[in-house]
Coordinates of C-alpha atoms (C1' of nucleotides) in Angstrom, one line a residue:
Chain A
M1 CA -27.9 -0.9 -15.0
S2 CA -25.3 -0.4 -12.4
N3 CA -23.8 -3.4 -10.8
R4 CA -21.3 -1.5 -8.8
V5 CA -20.1 -2.8 -5.5
Q6 CA -20.5 0.2 -3.3
N7 CA -22.0 1.2 0.0
I8 CA -24.2 4.2 0.2
R9 CA -22.4 7.6 0.8
G10 CA -22.1 8.5 4.4
M11 CA -23.1 5.0 5.6
R12 CA -20.5 2.6 6.8
D13 CA -19.8 -1.1 6.8
H14 CA -18.1 -2.3 10.0
L15 CA -15.8 -5.3 9.5
P16 CA -15.1 -7.5 12.6
P17 CA -12.3 -5.5 14.1
A18 CA -14.4 -2.3 14.0
M19 CA -17.5 -4.2 15.3
I20 CA -15.6 -5.6 18.3
L21 CA -14.9 -2.0 19.4
R22 CA -18.4 -0.9 18.6
Q23 CA -19.9 -3.9 20.6
Y24 CA -17.5 -3.0 23.5
I25 CA -18.9 0.6 23.4
I26 CA -22.4 -0.5 23.3
D27 CA -22.0 -3.2 26.0
T28 CA -20.2 -0.7 28.3
L29 CA -22.9 2.0 27.9
T30 CA -25.6 -0.5 28.4
S31 CA -24.2 -1.8 31.6
V32 CA -23.8 1.8 33.0
F33 CA -27.3 2.8 31.9
E34 CA -28.8 -0.3 33.6
R35 CA -26.9 0.4 36.8
Y36 CA -29.0 3.6 37.0
G37 CA -32.2 1.7 36.3
F38 CA -32.7 2.7 32.7
E39 CA -34.8 0.3 30.8
P40 CA -34.4 -0.7 27.1
L41 CA -36.7 0.5 24.4
Q42 CA -36.6 -0.2 20.7
T43 CA -38.7 1.6 18.1
P44 CA -38.8 1.2 14.3
I45 CA -36.3 3.1 12.1
V46 CA -39.2 4.3 9.9
E47 CA -41.9 6.7 11.2
Y48 CA -44.8 8.6 9.6
A49 CA -43.3 11.7 8.2
E50 CA -45.8 13.8 10.1
T51 CA -44.5 12.3 13.4
L52 CA -41.1 14.0 12.7
D53 CA -42.3 17.1 11.1
G54 CA -42.2 20.3 13.1
K55 CA -40.1 18.9 15.9
I56 CA -36.4 19.4 15.2
G57 CA -36.3 22.9 13.6
D58 CA -34.4 24.0 10.5
D59 CA -32.7 20.6 10.1
E60 CA -36.0 19.2 8.9
K61 CA -34.7 19.4 5.4
L62 CA -32.2 16.7 6.3
I63 CA -34.8 14.1 7.0
Y64 CA -34.9 11.1 4.6
R65 CA -38.4 10.9 3.2
F66 CA -40.1 8.5 0.8
E67 CA -43.4 6.9 0.2
D68 CA -44.0 3.3 1.1
H69 CA -45.8 0.8 -1.2
G70 CA -49.1 2.1 -0.1
G71 CA -48.3 5.7 -0.9
R72 CA -47.9 6.7 2.8
K73 CA -45.5 9.5 3.5
V74 CA -42.9 8.0 5.8
A75 CA -39.4 9.0 7.0
L76 CA -36.3 7.6 8.5
R77 CA -36.0 8.7 12.1
Y78 CA -33.6 11.7 12.6
D79 CA -33.0 10.9 16.2
Q80 CA -34.4 8.7 18.9
T81 CA -36.0 11.4 21.0
V82 CA -38.9 12.2 18.8
P83 CA -39.8 8.5 18.5
L84 CA -39.6 8.4 22.3
A85 CA -42.1 11.2 22.5
R86 CA -44.4 9.3 20.2
V87 CA -44.1 6.2 22.3
V88 CA -44.8 8.0 25.5
A89 CA -47.9 9.6 24.1
Q90 CA -49.1 6.4 22.6
Y91 CA -48.6 4.2 25.6
Q92 CA -49.2 6.7 28.4
G93 CA -51.5 4.3 30.1
R94 CA -49.0 1.5 30.3
L95 CA -46.0 3.5 31.4
L96 CA -45.2 4.6 34.9
F97 CA -43.5 7.9 35.4
P98 CA -40.9 8.9 36.0
W99 CA -39.5 6.5 33.4
R100 CA -35.9 6.0 32.7
R101 CA -35.3 4.5 29.3
Y102 CA -32.4 3.9 27.0
A103 CA -32.4 3.1 23.3
I104 CA -29.4 2.2 21.1
G105 CA -29.8 2.3 17.4
Q106 CA -29.3 4.1 14.2
S107 CA -30.8 7.4 12.8
Y108 CA -30.5 9.0 9.4
R109 CA -29.5 12.5 8.5
G110 CA -29.1 13.7 4.9
E111 CA -26.1 15.8 5.7
R112 CA -22.9 16.1 3.8
P113 CA -20.6 13.5 5.3
G114 CA -17.4 14.7 6.9
R115 CA -15.3 14.0 9.9
G116 CA -17.5 12.7 12.6
R117 CA -20.6 13.2 10.4
Y118 CA -22.3 10.3 8.8
R119 CA -25.7 9.8 7.1
E120 CA -26.4 6.7 9.1
L121 CA -25.4 7.3 12.7
W122 CA -25.8 5.2 15.8
Q123 CA -26.7 6.9 19.1
A124 CA -27.2 5.6 22.6
D125 CA -30.0 7.7 24.1
I126 CA -30.9 8.0 27.7
D127 CA -33.9 10.0 29.0
I128 CA -35.8 10.5 32.2
V129 CA -39.4 11.0 31.2
G130 CA -42.0 12.6 33.5
S131 CA -39.7 14.5 35.9
A132 CA -39.1 18.2 36.1
S133 CA -36.7 17.8 39.0
P134 CA -33.2 19.2 38.6
L135 CA -32.1 15.9 40.2
A136 CA -33.2 14.2 36.9
D137 CA -30.9 16.5 35.0
A138 CA -28.1 15.8 37.5
E139 CA -28.7 12.1 37.2
I140 CA -28.1 12.4 33.4
L141 CA -24.8 14.2 34.2
A142 CA -23.8 11.4 36.5
V143 CA -24.6 8.7 34.0
L144 CA -22.8 10.5 31.3
T145 CA -19.7 10.9 33.5
D146 CA -19.7 7.3 34.6
A147 CA -20.2 6.1 31.0
L148 CA -17.4 8.1 29.4
T149 CA -15.1 7.1 32.3
A150 CA -16.0 3.4 31.9
L151 CA -15.1 3.7 28.2
G152 CA -11.7 4.8 29.3
F153 CA -11.9 8.6 28.7
T154 CA -9.8 10.5 31.2
S155 CA -10.0 14.1 30.2
F156 CA -13.5 14.9 28.9
T157 CA -15.4 18.0 29.8
T158 CA -19.2 18.5 30.0
L159 CA -20.3 21.9 28.9
I160 CA -23.5 23.0 30.6
S161 CA -25.9 25.9 29.9
H162 CA -29.6 26.6 29.8
R163 CA -31.8 27.9 27.1
Q164 CA -33.0 30.7 29.2
I165 CA -29.4 31.8 30.1
L166 CA -28.9 32.1 26.3
G167 CA -32.2 33.9 26.0
G168 CA -31.4 36.2 28.9
I169 CA -28.1 37.2 27.2
A170 CA -30.1 38.1 24.1
R171 CA -32.7 40.0 26.1
V172 CA -30.4 42.1 28.2
S173 CA -28.5 43.0 25.0
G174 CA -31.7 44.4 23.7
L175 CA -32.3 41.9 21.0
D176 CA -35.9 40.8 20.0
N177 CA -36.7 37.1 19.4
A178 CA -35.9 37.2 15.8
A179 CA -32.5 38.8 16.3
A180 CA -31.8 36.5 19.2
S181 CA -32.1 33.3 17.2
N182 CA -29.6 34.7 14.7
I183 CA -26.9 35.3 17.3
Y184 CA -27.1 31.8 18.9
R185 CA -25.3 30.2 16.0
A186 CA -22.7 32.8 16.1
I187 CA -21.8 32.5 19.8
D188 CA -21.9 28.8 19.7
K189 CA -18.9 29.0 17.3
L190 CA -16.8 30.7 20.0
D191 CA -14.5 27.7 20.4
K192 CA -13.9 27.5 16.7
I193 CA -13.6 31.0 15.4
G194 CA -12.6 32.8 18.7
I195 CA -13.8 35.9 20.3
D196 CA -12.9 38.2 17.4
G197 CA -14.7 35.8 14.9
V198 CA -17.9 35.9 17.0
R199 CA -17.6 39.7 17.3
N200 CA -17.4 39.9 13.5
D201 CA -20.4 37.5 13.0
L202 CA -22.5 39.5 15.5
L203 CA -21.8 42.9 13.9
Q204 CA -22.4 41.4 10.5
S205 CA -25.8 40.1 11.5
G206 CA -26.8 43.6 12.6
V207 CA -26.1 43.6 16.3
N208 CA -24.9 47.1 17.4
A209 CA -21.4 47.4 18.8
A210 CA -22.5 47.9 22.4
A211 CA -24.8 44.9 22.4
A212 CA -22.1 42.8 20.8
E213 CA -19.5 43.7 23.5
R214 CA -22.1 42.8 26.2
I215 CA -22.8 39.5 24.7
L216 CA -19.1 38.7 24.2
A217 CA -18.4 39.5 27.9
L218 CA -21.1 37.2 29.0
I219 CA -20.2 34.2 26.8
N220 CA -16.6 34.6 27.6
L221 CA -16.8 34.3 31.4
Q222 CA -14.0 32.3 32.9
G223 CA -13.8 30.3 36.1
D224 CA -15.3 27.4 37.9
A225 CA -18.9 26.7 37.8
D226 CA -19.9 28.7 40.8
E227 CA -17.9 31.7 39.7
V228 CA -19.5 31.8 36.3
L229 CA -22.9 31.3 37.6
N230 CA -22.5 34.1 40.1
A231 CA -21.2 36.4 37.4
L232 CA -24.1 35.5 35.1
A233 CA -26.6 36.1 37.8
Q234 CA -25.1 39.5 38.5
Q235 CA -25.1 40.5 34.9
L236 CA -28.5 39.1 34.0
Q237 CA -30.2 40.9 36.9
G238 CA -33.6 42.0 36.0
D239 CA -34.3 39.1 33.6
E240 CA -36.4 36.8 35.7
R241 CA -36.3 33.8 33.4
A242 CA -32.5 33.9 33.2
L243 CA -32.2 34.1 37.0
Q244 CA -34.5 31.2 37.3
A245 CA -32.4 29.3 34.9
I246 CA -29.2 30.0 36.8
D247 CA -30.8 28.7 40.0
N248 CA -31.9 25.6 38.1
V249 CA -28.4 25.0 36.9
R250 CA -27.0 25.6 40.4
S251 CA -29.4 22.9 41.7
I252 CA -28.4 20.5 38.9
I253 CA -24.7 21.0 39.6
D254 CA -25.1 20.7 43.4
Y255 CA -26.9 17.4 42.9
A256 CA -24.3 16.2 40.4
R257 CA -21.6 16.9 42.9
A258 CA -23.5 15.0 45.5
M259 CA -23.5 12.1 43.1
G260 CA -19.7 12.4 42.7
V261 CA -19.3 14.1 39.4
P262 CA -15.8 15.6 39.6
E263 CA -15.6 19.3 39.6
E264 CA -13.1 19.4 36.8
R265 CA -15.5 17.6 34.4
I266 CA -18.0 20.4 34.4
V267 CA -17.8 23.8 32.7
I268 CA -20.6 26.4 32.6
A269 CA -20.6 27.5 29.0
P270 CA -23.2 30.2 28.2
R271 CA -22.2 30.0 24.6
L272 CA -23.6 26.5 24.3
A273 CA -26.6 26.7 22.0
R274 CA -27.3 23.3 20.6
G275 CA -29.1 22.8 17.4
L276 CA -32.2 21.0 18.1
S277 CA -35.1 23.3 18.7
Y278 CA -37.1 21.3 21.2
Y279 CA -34.8 22.0 24.1
T280 CA -36.4 24.2 26.8
G281 CA -34.1 24.0 29.8
A282 CA -30.6 22.9 30.7
V283 CA -28.5 21.8 27.8
F284 CA -25.1 20.0 27.8
E285 CA -22.6 18.3 25.6
S286 CA -19.3 16.5 26.3
I287 CA -16.2 17.2 24.4
I288 CA -12.5 16.2 24.3
Q289 CA -9.7 18.3 22.9
N290 CA -7.7 15.6 21.3
P291 CA -8.4 14.4 18.8
P292 CA -10.7 17.1 17.7
M293 CA -14.2 15.6 17.1
G294 CA -16.8 18.1 18.0
S295 CA -19.1 16.7 20.7
L296 CA -19.2 13.1 21.8
L297 CA -22.7 13.4 23.2
G298 CA -25.3 16.1 23.6
G299 CA -28.6 16.6 25.3
G300 CA -30.8 18.6 27.5
R301 CA -34.2 19.2 28.9
Y302 CA -37.2 19.3 26.6
D303 CA -40.4 19.8 28.5
D304 CA -42.8 20.5 25.7
L305 CA -41.9 17.9 23.0
I306 CA -43.8 15.0 24.4
G307 CA -46.7 17.3 25.1
M308 CA -47.0 17.9 21.3
F309 CA -48.0 14.3 21.0
A310 CA -49.6 13.5 24.4
G311 CA -51.7 16.6 24.8
R312 CA -50.3 17.2 28.3
S313 CA -47.0 18.4 29.5
I314 CA -44.6 15.6 30.3
P315 CA -41.2 17.2 31.3
T316 CA -38.2 15.2 30.2
V317 CA -34.4 15.4 30.2
G318 CA -32.0 13.2 28.2
L319 CA -29.1 12.9 25.9
A320 CA -27.6 11.0 23.1
F321 CA -24.1 9.5 22.9
G322 CA -22.7 9.7 19.4
I323 CA -21.5 6.2 18.9
E324 CA -19.9 7.0 15.6
R325 CA -17.8 9.7 17.2
L326 CA -17.0 7.5 20.3
H327 CA -15.9 4.9 17.9
D328 CA -13.7 7.1 15.7
V329 CA -12.2 8.8 18.7
M330 CA -11.5 5.6 20.6
E331 CA -10.0 4.0 17.5
E332 CA -7.7 6.9 16.9
L333 CA -6.6 6.9 20.6
G334 CA -6.1 3.1 20.7
M335 CA -8.8 2.7 23.3
G336 CA -11.1 -0.3 23.8
P337 CA -10.3 -4.1 23.8
A338 CA -6.8 -4.9 22.5
S339 CA -8.1 -8.0 20.7
R340 CA -9.1 -7.7 17.1
T341 CA -10.6 -11.1 16.9
I342 CA -13.2 -13.0 19.0
A343 CA -11.7 -16.4 19.7
V344 CA -9.2 -16.9 22.4
A345 CA -7.9 -20.2 21.1
L346 CA -7.8 -22.2 17.9
V347 CA -8.2 -26.0 18.5
T348 CA -6.1 -27.6 15.8
L349 CA -6.9 -30.8 14.0
F350 CA -3.8 -33.0 14.2
N351 CA -4.8 -35.4 11.5
P352 CA -8.1 -37.1 10.4
N353 CA -7.8 -39.8 13.0
M354 CA -7.3 -37.3 15.8
A355 CA -9.9 -34.9 14.7
T356 CA -12.7 -36.4 16.9
E357 CA -10.7 -35.9 20.0
S358 CA -9.9 -32.2 19.2
L359 CA -13.5 -31.5 18.5
R360 CA -14.5 -33.1 21.8
L361 CA -12.0 -30.8 23.5
A362 CA -13.4 -27.7 21.7
Q363 CA -16.9 -28.5 22.8
E364 CA -15.8 -28.9 26.4
L365 CA -14.2 -25.5 26.3
R366 CA -17.1 -23.8 24.7
R367 CA -19.5 -25.3 27.3
A368 CA -17.2 -23.9 29.9
G369 CA -17.8 -20.4 28.3
L370 CA -14.6 -20.0 26.4
L371 CA -14.5 -18.5 22.9
I372 CA -13.1 -21.2 20.8
E373 CA -12.5 -21.6 17.0
T374 CA -11.6 -24.9 15.4
A375 CA -9.7 -25.7 12.3
L376 CA -11.8 -27.1 9.6
D377 CA -9.5 -29.3 7.5
P378 CA -8.0 -32.3 9.4
S379 CA -5.6 -33.0 6.5
E380 CA -4.2 -29.5 6.5
K381 CA -0.7 -29.3 7.9
L382 CA -0.3 -28.2 11.5
G383 CA 1.8 -25.3 10.4
K384 CA -0.9 -23.9 8.2
Q385 CA -3.4 -24.1 11.1
L386 CA -1.0 -22.3 13.3
Q387 CA -0.3 -19.7 10.7
Y388 CA -4.0 -19.1 10.3
A389 CA -4.4 -18.6 14.1
N390 CA -1.4 -16.3 14.1
R391 CA -2.7 -14.1 11.3
R392 CA -6.2 -13.9 12.8
G393 CA -4.6 -12.6 16.0
I394 CA -5.9 -15.6 18.0
P395 CA -3.5 -15.8 21.0
Y396 CA -3.6 -19.5 21.7
A397 CA -3.5 -22.7 19.8
L398 CA -4.3 -26.1 21.3
V399 CA -2.9 -29.3 19.9
I400 CA -3.8 -32.9 20.6
G401 CA -1.5 -35.4 18.9
P402 CA -1.1 -39.0 19.6
D403 CA 1.4 -38.4 22.3
E404 CA -0.9 -35.9 24.2
L405 CA -3.8 -38.3 23.8
A406 CA -1.9 -41.1 25.3
R407 CA -0.9 -38.9 28.3
G408 CA -4.3 -37.2 28.7
E409 CA -2.7 -33.9 27.9
V410 CA -3.1 -30.9 25.6
V411 CA -0.5 -28.7 24.1
V412 CA -1.3 -25.1 24.9
K413 CA 0.8 -22.8 22.7
D414 CA 1.0 -19.1 23.2
L415 CA 1.3 -17.8 19.7
R416 CA 2.6 -14.3 20.8
S417 CA 5.5 -15.6 22.8
G418 CA 6.0 -18.9 21.0
E419 CA 6.1 -20.7 24.3
Q420 CA 4.1 -23.8 24.7
Q421 CA 3.5 -26.4 27.4
S422 CA 1.6 -29.6 27.9
V423 CA -1.2 -29.3 30.3
A424 CA -3.4 -31.9 31.9
R425 CA -6.6 -31.9 30.0
S426 CA -8.6 -31.1 33.0
A427 CA -6.6 -28.0 33.7
V428 CA -7.0 -26.4 30.2
V429 CA -10.3 -24.6 31.1
S430 CA -8.9 -22.8 34.1
Q431 CA -5.7 -22.0 32.4
L432 CA -7.4 -20.5 29.3
R433 CA -9.9 -18.7 31.3
A434 CA -7.2 -16.8 33.2
V435 CA -5.5 -15.7 30.0
A436 CA -8.7 -14.9 28.3
D437 CA -9.7 -12.5 31.0
A438 CA -6.4 -10.6 30.7
W439 CA -6.5 -10.7 26.9
R440 CA -9.9 -9.1 26.7
T441 CA -9.2 -6.3 29.2
P442 CA -9.7 -3.1 27.5
R443 CA -7.1 -0.4 27.1
T444 CA -7.8 3.0 28.5
A445 CA -7.0 6.2 26.8
H446 CA -3.4 7.1 26.6
D447 CA -4.6 10.6 26.7
Q448 CA -7.2 12.8 25.1
G449 CA -5.2 15.9 26.0
G450 CA -5.9 18.4 28.6
M451 CA -9.1 20.2 27.9
H452 CA -11.0 22.8 29.5
E453 CA -11.3 26.4 28.4
R454 CA -10.9 27.1 24.7
Q455 CA -7.4 28.0 23.5
T456 CA -7.1 31.7 23.9
S457 CA -5.6 33.2 20.9
Chain B
rG1 C1' -26.6 22.3 -0.3
rU2 C1' -21.7 25.6 -1.8
rG3 C1' -16.2 25.9 -2.7
rC4 C1' -11.3 23.3 -2.7
rC5 C1' -8.2 18.8 -2.8
rU6 C1' -7.8 13.5 -3.8
rG7 C1' -9.0 8.6 -6.3
rU8 C1' -3.1 3.9 -9.7
rA9 C1' -2.2 -4.0 -7.2
rG10 C1' -5.4 -6.4 -1.0
rC11 C1' -2.8 -1.8 1.8
rU12 C1' 0.5 2.6 1.6
rC13 C1' 2.2 5.2 -2.4
rA14 C1' 5.6 6.3 -7.1
rA15 C1' 5.5 7.1 -12.6
rC16 C1' 8.0 14.9 -17.4
rG17 C1' 1.6 13.8 -22.2
rG18 C1' 5.6 8.4 -24.5
rC19 C1' 6.7 0.3 -22.4
rA20 C1' 2.2 1.0 -15.4
rG21 C1' 6.3 0.4 -10.8
rA22 C1' 8.1 -0.1 -5.4
rG23 C1' 7.4 -1.5 -0.2
rC24 C1' 4.3 -4.3 2.6
rG25 C1' 0.7 -8.2 2.2
rC26 C1' -0.8 -12.7 -0.5
rC27 C1' 0.6 -17.9 -2.9
rU28 C1' 4.5 -22.0 -3.4
rG29 C1' 9.0 -24.0 -1.5
rA30 C1' 13.6 -24.4 1.7
rC31 C1' 10.9 -26.6 7.1
rU32 C1' 7.9 -34.7 7.1
rG33 C1' 4.3 -32.8 15.4
rU34 C1' 4.8 -25.8 15.1
rG35 C1' 3.1 -20.2 13.0
rG36 C1' 6.2 -15.5 13.4
rC37 C1' 12.3 -14.5 11.4
rU38 C1' 15.4 -15.4 7.0
rC39 C1' 16.1 -17.0 1.9
rA40 C1' 14.5 -18.5 -3.3
rG41 C1' 10.5 -18.3 -6.6
rG42 C1' 5.4 -16.8 -8.2
rA43 C1' 0.5 -14.6 -8.8
rG44 C1' -1.9 -10.0 -8.8
rG45 C1' -4.0 -3.7 -12.9
rU46 C1' -9.6 -2.0 -18.3
rU47 C1' -5.2 3.6 -13.3
rG48 C1' -13.1 4.7 -9.5
rU49 C1' -16.8 5.1 -13.7
rG50 C1' -18.5 7.3 -18.5
rG51 C1' -17.4 10.6 -22.3
rG52 C1' -13.8 14.1 -24.8
rU53 C1' -8.9 16.4 -26.5
rU54 C1' -4.3 14.2 -28.7
rC55 C1' -0.3 10.4 -33.3
rG56 C1' -0.4 8.8 -28.2
rA57 C1' -3.9 10.0 -21.7
rG58 C1' -2.7 7.2 -15.1
rA59 C1' -1.5 12.5 -16.2
rC60 C1' -5.2 17.4 -19.9
rC61 C1' -10.9 18.8 -20.3
rC62 C1' -16.3 17.6 -19.1
rA63 C1' -19.7 14.6 -16.3
rU64 C1' -20.5 11.2 -12.5
rC65 C1' -19.5 8.2 -8.1
rA66 C1' -16.6 7.9 -3.7
rG67 C1' -13.2 9.9 0.3
rG68 C1' -11.0 14.3 2.7
rC69 C1' -10.8 19.7 4.1
rA70 C1' -13.3 24.5 4.7
rC71 C1' -18.4 26.6 4.9
rC72 C1' -23.3 25.2 6.9
rC73 C1' -24.7 22.2 10.7
rC74 C1' -24.6 18.5 14.1
rA75 C1' -23.6 13.0 17.6

RNA sequence: GUGCCUGUAGCUCAACGGCAGAGCGCCUGACUGUGGCUCAGGAGGUUGUGGGUUCGAGACCCAUCAGGCACCCCA
């Protein structure tokens, strides 16, 4: 029997310093989502296996499956999109469309863990259910841009494409459906393996040289969004579906501009394939160049998925923020709250006789909304109590000794500077509140590096 | 799921097949209303785990677990 002390592979424990950052991420995302009218939804982590089967494509083998005590075949959710589809179908009569909903929670994928890849991963999903309007797609772009900006990111890029642009590229290159699905994976690797790498992959998967060059030219288009879309429209002439897709993306981008999404945040990237098979329309993902972390979020339009449950088409667009990746990147870049502890001040206990007075002070401050920790041992030397506060990173220590009590004052000591002053007891709240606000102000990114087109090699 | 690299004190890492160490951290004191800095002491290890080779294994071999990198794929 093993009694090892060990967490499960690919699943992380988050100690308080990490959780403070994660909660900051979640709080920030939540507040941006709600600013756009998205409503919270929570669903179970466990679903019937058949609910998940046949929805996500080849990755189905990565789903965690087991039988419950009653022998039912169940599975841990792979994402929060399929459960959303189930909910929409199940509660159609109680929901009003279009419906904006967000969901923040964990999903499970039996992948091999690596950088930015975990078997338990938290995602923050937003979706607009029941609207086919390109304005819905654009709103997702606006939310994502606001959210990453609010988190402190200064140089992210959102790649945008459309399933039928990709399809059009395959069709005008003379590939049938089977061949087409093979090339998507190859061209999606453009950023990683470069133009020559993709050419190699294409040729190796049986694409003839002429078709390969055609594909490479299309996925390697450079320029701003309008230029790339125009070039695509020109070269995909005759493919009605692709042209419609291009018009659709134009509309989405126009609306996004109207909502103030900066031009430099958007790149039309025909190479963008995205793995999940349920996407039907626009697809997008946001990336930063430094540190390298794949995509921070990904999403798109999936007009048929909910219909698989509901029996009628309910067009939907949405995306998932990868909280694990946001966390890892923000940690590496030193973003998020500077504080690594919760309390803004430690109320010390001067001695057993004075403890009551100190505890009374602590409760006053807590009722005023301040985050206060107290010492627990009135007989412990004051130096020990200060040392504890200092090590915990608590910025302030409060002391009430006999002198302070007699004068109705409190010593407020700044443990970072070492300075201290006696403050009238009635003024402690306002003084601490001011410093607490400054102390919890999050840091923004130093830089995530300039990012736009891939490095040309 | 495949290949490669790594795993030694709380942390970061040393140690030719021959007595397991350093820095930081931690504990005690110098410091009797005050942390940090300095100084003096001190504690802390079945070398991830289980086998094997050897007179002798932290080191070599096998297995296993965990982490990293590259595939694959994705948030």
